[in-house]
Coordinates of C-alpha atoms and ligand atoms in Angstrom, one line a residue:
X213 CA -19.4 -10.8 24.5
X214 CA -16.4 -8.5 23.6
X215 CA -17.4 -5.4 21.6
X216 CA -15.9 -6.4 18.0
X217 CA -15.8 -2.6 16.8
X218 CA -13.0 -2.0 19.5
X219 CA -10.7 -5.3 19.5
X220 CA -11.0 -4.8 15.3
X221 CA -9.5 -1.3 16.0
X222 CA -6.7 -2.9 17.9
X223 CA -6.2 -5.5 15.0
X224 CA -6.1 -2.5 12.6
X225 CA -3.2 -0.6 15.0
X226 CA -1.4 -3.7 15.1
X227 CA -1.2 -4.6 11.4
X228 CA -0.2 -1.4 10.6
X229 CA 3.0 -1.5 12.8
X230 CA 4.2 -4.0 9.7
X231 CA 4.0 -1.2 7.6
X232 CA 7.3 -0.3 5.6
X233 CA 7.8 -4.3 5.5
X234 CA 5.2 -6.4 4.3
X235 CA 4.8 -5.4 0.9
X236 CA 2.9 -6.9 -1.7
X237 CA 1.5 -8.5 1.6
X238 CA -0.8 -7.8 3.4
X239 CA -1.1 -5.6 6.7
X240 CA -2.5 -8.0 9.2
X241 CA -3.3 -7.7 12.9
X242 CA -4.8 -10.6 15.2
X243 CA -5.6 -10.8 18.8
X244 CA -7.0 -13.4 20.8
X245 CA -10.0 -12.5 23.8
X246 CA -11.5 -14.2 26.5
X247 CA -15.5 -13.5 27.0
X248 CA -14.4 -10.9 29.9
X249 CA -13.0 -8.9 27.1
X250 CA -9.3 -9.5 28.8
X251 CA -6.8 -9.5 25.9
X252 CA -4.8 -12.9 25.8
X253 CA -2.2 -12.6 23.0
X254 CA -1.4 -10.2 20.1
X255 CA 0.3 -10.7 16.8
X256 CA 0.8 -9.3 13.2
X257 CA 2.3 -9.6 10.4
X258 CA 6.3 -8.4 10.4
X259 CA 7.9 -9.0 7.5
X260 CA 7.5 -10.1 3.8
X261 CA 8.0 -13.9 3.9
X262 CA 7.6 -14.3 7.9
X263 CA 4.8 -15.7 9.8
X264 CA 1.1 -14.3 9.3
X265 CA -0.7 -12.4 11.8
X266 CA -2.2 -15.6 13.1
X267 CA 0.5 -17.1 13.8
X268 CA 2.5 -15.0 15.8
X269 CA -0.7 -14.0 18.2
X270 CA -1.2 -18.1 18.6
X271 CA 2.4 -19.0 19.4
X272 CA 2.7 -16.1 21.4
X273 CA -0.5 -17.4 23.5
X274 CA 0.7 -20.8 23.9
X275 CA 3.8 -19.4 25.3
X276 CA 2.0 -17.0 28.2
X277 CA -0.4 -19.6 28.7
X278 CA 2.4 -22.4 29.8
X279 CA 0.4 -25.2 29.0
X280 CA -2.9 -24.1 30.5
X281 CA -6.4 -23.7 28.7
X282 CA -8.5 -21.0 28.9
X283 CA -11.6 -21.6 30.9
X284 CA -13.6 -19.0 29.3
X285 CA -14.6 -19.7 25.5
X286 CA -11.6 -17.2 23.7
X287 CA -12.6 -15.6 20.2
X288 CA -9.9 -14.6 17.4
X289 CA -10.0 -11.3 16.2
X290 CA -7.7 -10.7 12.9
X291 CA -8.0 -7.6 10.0
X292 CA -7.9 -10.2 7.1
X293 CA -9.7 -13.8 6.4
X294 CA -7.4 -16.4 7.2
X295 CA -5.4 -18.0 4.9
X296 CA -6.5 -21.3 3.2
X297 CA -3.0 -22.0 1.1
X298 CA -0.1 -23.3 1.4
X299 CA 2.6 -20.1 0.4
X300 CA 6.0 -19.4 1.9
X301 CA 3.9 -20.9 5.3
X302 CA 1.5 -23.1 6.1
X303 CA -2.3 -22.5 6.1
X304 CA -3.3 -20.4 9.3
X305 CA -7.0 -21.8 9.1
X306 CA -5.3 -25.1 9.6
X307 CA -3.1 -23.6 12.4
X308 CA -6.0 -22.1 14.5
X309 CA -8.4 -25.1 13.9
X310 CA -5.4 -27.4 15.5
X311 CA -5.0 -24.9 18.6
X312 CA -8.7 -25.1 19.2
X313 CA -9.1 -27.1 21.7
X314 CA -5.7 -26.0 23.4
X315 CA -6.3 -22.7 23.5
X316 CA -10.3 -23.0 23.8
X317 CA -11.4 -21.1 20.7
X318 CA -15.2 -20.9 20.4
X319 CA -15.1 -18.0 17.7
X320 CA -13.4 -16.3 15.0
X321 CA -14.0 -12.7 13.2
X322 CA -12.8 -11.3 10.9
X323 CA -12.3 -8.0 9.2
X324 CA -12.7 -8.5 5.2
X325 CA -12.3 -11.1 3.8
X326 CA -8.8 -12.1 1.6
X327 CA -9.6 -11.6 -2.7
X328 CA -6.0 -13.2 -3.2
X329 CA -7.5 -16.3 -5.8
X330 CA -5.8 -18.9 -3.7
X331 CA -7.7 -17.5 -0.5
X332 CA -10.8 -16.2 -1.5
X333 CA -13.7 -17.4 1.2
X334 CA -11.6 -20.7 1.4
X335 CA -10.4 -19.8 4.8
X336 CA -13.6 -19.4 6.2
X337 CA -15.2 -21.9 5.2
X338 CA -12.8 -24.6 6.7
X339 CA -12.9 -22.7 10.3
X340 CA -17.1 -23.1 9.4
X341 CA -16.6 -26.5 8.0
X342 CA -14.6 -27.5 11.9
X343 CA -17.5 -26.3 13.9
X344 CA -16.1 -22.6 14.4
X345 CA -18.5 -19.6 14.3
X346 CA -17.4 -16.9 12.0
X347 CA -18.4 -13.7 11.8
X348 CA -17.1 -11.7 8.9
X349 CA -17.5 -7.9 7.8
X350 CA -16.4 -6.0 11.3
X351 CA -14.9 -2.6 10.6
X352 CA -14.5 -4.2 6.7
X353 CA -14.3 -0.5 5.4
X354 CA -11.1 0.3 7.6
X355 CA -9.7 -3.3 6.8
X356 CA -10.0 -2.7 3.4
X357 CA -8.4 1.3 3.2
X358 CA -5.8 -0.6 5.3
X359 CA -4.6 -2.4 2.3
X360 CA -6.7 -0.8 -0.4
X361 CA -3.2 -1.4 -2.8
X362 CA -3.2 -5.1 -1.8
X363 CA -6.7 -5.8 -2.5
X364 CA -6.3 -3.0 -5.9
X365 CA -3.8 -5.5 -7.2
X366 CA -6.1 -8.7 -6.6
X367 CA -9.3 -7.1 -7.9
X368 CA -8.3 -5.2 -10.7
X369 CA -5.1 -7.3 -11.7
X370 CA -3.1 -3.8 -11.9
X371 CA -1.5 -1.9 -9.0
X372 CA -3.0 1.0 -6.9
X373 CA -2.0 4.2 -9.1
X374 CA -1.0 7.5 -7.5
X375 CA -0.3 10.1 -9.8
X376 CA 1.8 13.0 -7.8
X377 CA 3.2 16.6 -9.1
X378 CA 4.2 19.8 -7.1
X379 CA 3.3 22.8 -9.4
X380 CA 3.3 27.0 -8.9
X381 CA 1.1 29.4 -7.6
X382 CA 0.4 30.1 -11.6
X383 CA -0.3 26.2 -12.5
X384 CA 3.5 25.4 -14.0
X385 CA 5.3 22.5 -13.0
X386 CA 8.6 23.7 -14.5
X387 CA 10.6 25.0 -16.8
X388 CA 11.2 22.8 -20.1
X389 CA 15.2 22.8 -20.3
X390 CA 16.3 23.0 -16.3
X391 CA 15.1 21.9 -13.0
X392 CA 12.7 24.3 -10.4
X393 CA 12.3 23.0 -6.9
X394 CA 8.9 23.7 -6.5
X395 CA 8.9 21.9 -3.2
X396 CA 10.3 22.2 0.5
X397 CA 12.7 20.1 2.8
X398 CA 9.4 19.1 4.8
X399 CA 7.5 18.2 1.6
X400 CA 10.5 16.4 0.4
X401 CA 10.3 13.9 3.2
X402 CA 6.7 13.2 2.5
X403 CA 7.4 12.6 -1.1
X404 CA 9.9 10.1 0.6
X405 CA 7.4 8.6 2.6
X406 CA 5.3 8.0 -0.1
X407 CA 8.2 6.4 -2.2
X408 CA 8.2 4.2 0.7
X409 CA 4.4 3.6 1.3
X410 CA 4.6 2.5 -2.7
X411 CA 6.6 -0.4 -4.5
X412 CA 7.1 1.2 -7.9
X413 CA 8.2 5.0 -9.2
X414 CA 7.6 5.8 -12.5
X415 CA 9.0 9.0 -14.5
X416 CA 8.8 9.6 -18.6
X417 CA 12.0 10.4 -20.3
X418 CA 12.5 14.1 -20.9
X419 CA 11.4 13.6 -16.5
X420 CA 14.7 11.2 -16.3
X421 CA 16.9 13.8 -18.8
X422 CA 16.0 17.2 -17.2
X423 CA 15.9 16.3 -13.4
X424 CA 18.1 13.6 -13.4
X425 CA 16.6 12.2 -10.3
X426 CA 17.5 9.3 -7.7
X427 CA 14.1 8.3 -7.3
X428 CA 15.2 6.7 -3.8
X429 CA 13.9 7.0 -0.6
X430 CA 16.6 8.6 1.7
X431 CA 14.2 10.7 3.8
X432 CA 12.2 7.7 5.3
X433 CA 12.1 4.6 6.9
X434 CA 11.6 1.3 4.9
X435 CA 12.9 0.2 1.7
X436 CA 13.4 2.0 -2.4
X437 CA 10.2 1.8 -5.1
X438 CA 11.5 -0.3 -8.2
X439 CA 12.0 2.8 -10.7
X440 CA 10.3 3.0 -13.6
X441 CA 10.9 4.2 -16.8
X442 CA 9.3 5.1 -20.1
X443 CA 11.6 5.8 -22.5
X444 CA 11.1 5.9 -26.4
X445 CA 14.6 4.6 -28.5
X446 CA 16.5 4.2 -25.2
X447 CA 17.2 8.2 -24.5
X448 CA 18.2 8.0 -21.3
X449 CA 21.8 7.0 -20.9
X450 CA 22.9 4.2 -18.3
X451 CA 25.1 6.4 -16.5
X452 CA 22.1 8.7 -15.3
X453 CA 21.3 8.5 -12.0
X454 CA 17.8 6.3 -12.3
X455 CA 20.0 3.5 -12.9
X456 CA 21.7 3.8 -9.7
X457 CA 22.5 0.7 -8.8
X458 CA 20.9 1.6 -5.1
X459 CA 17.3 0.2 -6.5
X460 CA 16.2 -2.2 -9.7
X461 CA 15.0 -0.2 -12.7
X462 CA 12.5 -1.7 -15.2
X463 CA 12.6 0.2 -18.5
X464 CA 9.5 0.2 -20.8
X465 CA 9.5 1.8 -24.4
X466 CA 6.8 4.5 -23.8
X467 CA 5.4 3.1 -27.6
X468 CA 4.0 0.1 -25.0
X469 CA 0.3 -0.3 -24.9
X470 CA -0.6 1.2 -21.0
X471 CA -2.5 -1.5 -20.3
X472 CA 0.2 -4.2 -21.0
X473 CA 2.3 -2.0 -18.2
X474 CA -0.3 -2.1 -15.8
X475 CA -0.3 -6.1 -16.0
X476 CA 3.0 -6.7 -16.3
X477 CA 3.4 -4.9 -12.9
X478 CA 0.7 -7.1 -11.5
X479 CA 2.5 -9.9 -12.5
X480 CA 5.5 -9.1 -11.1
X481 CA 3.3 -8.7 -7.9
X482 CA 3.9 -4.9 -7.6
X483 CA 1.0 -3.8 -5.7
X484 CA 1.2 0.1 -6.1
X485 CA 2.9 2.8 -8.4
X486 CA 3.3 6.2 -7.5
X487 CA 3.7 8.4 -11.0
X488 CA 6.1 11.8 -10.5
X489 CA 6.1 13.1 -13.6
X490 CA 6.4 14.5 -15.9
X491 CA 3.6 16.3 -17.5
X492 CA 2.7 14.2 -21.2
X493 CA 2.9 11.5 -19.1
X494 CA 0.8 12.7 -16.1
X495 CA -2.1 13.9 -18.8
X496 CA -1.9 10.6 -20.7
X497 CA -2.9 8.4 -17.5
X498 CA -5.7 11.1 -16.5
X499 CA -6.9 10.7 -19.9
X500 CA -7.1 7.1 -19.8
X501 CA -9.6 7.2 -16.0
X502 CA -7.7 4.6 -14.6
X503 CA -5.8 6.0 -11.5
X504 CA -6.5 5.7 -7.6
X505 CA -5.2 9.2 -5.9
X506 CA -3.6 12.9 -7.1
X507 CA -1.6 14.4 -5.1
X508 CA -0.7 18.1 -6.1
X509 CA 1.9 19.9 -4.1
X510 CA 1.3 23.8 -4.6
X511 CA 3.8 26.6 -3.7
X512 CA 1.6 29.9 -3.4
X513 CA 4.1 32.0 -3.2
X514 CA 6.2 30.5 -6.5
X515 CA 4.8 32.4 -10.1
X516 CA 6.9 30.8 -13.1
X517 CA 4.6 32.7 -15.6
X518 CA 5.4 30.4 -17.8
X519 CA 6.8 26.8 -18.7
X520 CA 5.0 23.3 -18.4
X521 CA 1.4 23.6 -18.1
X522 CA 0.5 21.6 -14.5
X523 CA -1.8 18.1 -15.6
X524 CA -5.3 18.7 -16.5
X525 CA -8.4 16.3 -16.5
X526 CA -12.0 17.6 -18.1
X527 CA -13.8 15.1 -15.3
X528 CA -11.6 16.2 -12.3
X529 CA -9.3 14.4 -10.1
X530 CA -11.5 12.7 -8.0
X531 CA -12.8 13.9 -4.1
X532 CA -10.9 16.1 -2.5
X533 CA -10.0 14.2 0.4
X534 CA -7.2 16.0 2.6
X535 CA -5.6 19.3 2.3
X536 CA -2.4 19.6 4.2
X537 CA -0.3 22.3 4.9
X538 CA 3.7 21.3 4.6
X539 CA 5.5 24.5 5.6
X540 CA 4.3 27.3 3.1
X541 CA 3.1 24.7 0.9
X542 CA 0.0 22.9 0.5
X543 CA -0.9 19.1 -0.7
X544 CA -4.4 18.5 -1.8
X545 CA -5.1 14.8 -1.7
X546 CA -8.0 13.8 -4.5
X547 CA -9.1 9.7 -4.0
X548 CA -10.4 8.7 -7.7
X549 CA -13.5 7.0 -7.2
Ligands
AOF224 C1 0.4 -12.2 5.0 N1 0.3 -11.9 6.4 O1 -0.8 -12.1 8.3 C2 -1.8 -12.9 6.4 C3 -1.7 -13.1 5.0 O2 3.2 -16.1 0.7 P1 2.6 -16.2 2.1 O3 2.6 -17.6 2.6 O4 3.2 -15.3 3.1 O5 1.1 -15.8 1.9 C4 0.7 -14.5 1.5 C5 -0.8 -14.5 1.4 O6 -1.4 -14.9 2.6 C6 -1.3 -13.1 1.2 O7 -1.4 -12.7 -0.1 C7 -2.7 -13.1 1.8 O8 -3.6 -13.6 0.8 C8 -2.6 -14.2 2.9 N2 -2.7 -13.7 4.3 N3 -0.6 -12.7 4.4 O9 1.4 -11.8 4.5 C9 -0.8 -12.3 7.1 N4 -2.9 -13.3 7.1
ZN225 ZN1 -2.0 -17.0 6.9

């Protein structure tokens, strides 16, 4: 019997080599194993739009095998339930339950299971319903941090928040009438990387007036967050570089109820938004509770004295869950429980 734990963690290392191009899907990893734990085939999911974890690992099977069945009973490991619907391709609990017999599969686990509505325990119960054991719930913590934005945007019908500011030594994240670059060339390319981990960017106005920023990712791999702005009576002016035409912008009159923004974005399927500033708006979503991470970039050595007072919450940012030094400065990482 193969140890799950370990061909799970291989699942995991697999989906996450999609990363950068999957998004709103999905990070999925599968592998198929013989009962002398040898390691048949290996797949995940690539791209937005292209085949699903399953899928690939099957075909690519079939193709080593040349024909030939596996004499030992095989099992199918994959990160994430298989699918039950019929998307942009066809059921994968249809697909395995078809290669059954060719490719001997006795067994089938599974990571956690798949909260998208039109999944939803559906999967698993057809494999059940053909006679194939499941077991479900292996490494399901790690399966679901994997794609905790995924599942945020199925389970709570808004995308994963991450609210994210770099501030002084002296708690100021700026002056109010001209930019301060609080942060470093290093931290620069992990605020890129985040853009890129994230589908959307959001920034207030007097944020889009007095910085003036891109909000692209240039620094990393993968692709630009949809920029979002707030913007009262239409402020900011077209020519201003968050309407670059390297990225879509989606402009919301910051009069707009939050919570209307929040679904809106889930209907457009935006899985995650990663909030840069500025301050009003920073302390208005810490007032309302609902956010996932903070992430604070400090410069010790930087004292304004005074300007814009850094975001404050009464009841705390959350955990402290990483604290990372980039160069002289340091990034505390708070998860929002
Ligand atoms: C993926 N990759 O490996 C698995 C997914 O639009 P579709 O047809 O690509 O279906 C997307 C849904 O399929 C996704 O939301 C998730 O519920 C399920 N499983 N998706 O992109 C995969 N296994
Ligand atoms: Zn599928």
């Amino acid at each position: 019997m193969p140890d799950y734990d370990k061909y799970m963690s291989r699942c995991l290392q697999l989906a996450k080599l999609g990363e950068y191009y999957v998004a709103p899907n999905p990070m999925v990893g599968a592998l198929l194993v013989n009962e002398e734990g040898v390691i048949l085939s290996e797949g995940w999911h690539r791209q937005f739009g292209g085949p699903h974890a399953e899928v690939n690992c099957l075909t690519e099977a079939v193709r080593r095998l040349n024909g030939q069945t596996p004499c030992s009973p095989v099992t199918l490991f994959v990160s994430l339930e298989p699918c039950s619907h019929y998307g942009k391709t066809p059921p994968c609990a249809d697909l395995i339950i078809s290669k059954r017999k060719e490719l001997n599969i006795h067994r089938v686990v599974v990571g956690s299971l798949d909260s998208n509505p039109k999944v939803s325990g559906e999967g698993i119960r057809k494999l059940r319903e053909a006679g194939i054991e499941v077991v479900t719930g292996v490494l399901e913590k790690e399966c679901k941090q994997l794609n905790k934005r995924f599942f945020c945007l199925h389970e709570n019908h808004r995308p994963y928040i991450i609210l994210k500011w770099a501030q002084s030594a002296d708690g100021y994240i700026g002056l109010p009438d001209r930019r301060v670059v609080i942060s470093n060339p290093l931290s620069k390319q992990v605020v890129h990387k985040m853009r890129a981990e994230n589908m959307s960017i959001m920034v207030g106005t007097n944020t889009a007036l007095t910085d003036n920023p891109k909000l692209l990712n240039t620094h990393w791999v993968g692709r630009n967050p949809v920029r979002i702005l707030l913007d009262r009576h239409g402020r900011v002016p077209r020519s201003y570089n968050i309407f670059s035409p390297d990225s879509e912008t989606i402009v919301y009159s910051d009069n707009t109820q939050w919570e209307y923004i929040l679904s809106d974005l889930a209907r457009r399927n935006i899985h995650s938004l990663l909030v840069e500033g500025g301050a009003t708006l920073l302390n208005n979503i810490l007032a309302t509770g609902i956010f996932d991470e903070v992430h604070i970039e400090v410069n010790p050595k930087m004292y304004l004295c005074q300007g814009i007072k850094a975001p404050e919450s009464p009841e705390g940012f959350g955990a402290l869950f990483e604290e990372q030094t980039i160069d002289n400065n340091i990034l505390y990482t708070y998860v929002h429980y």
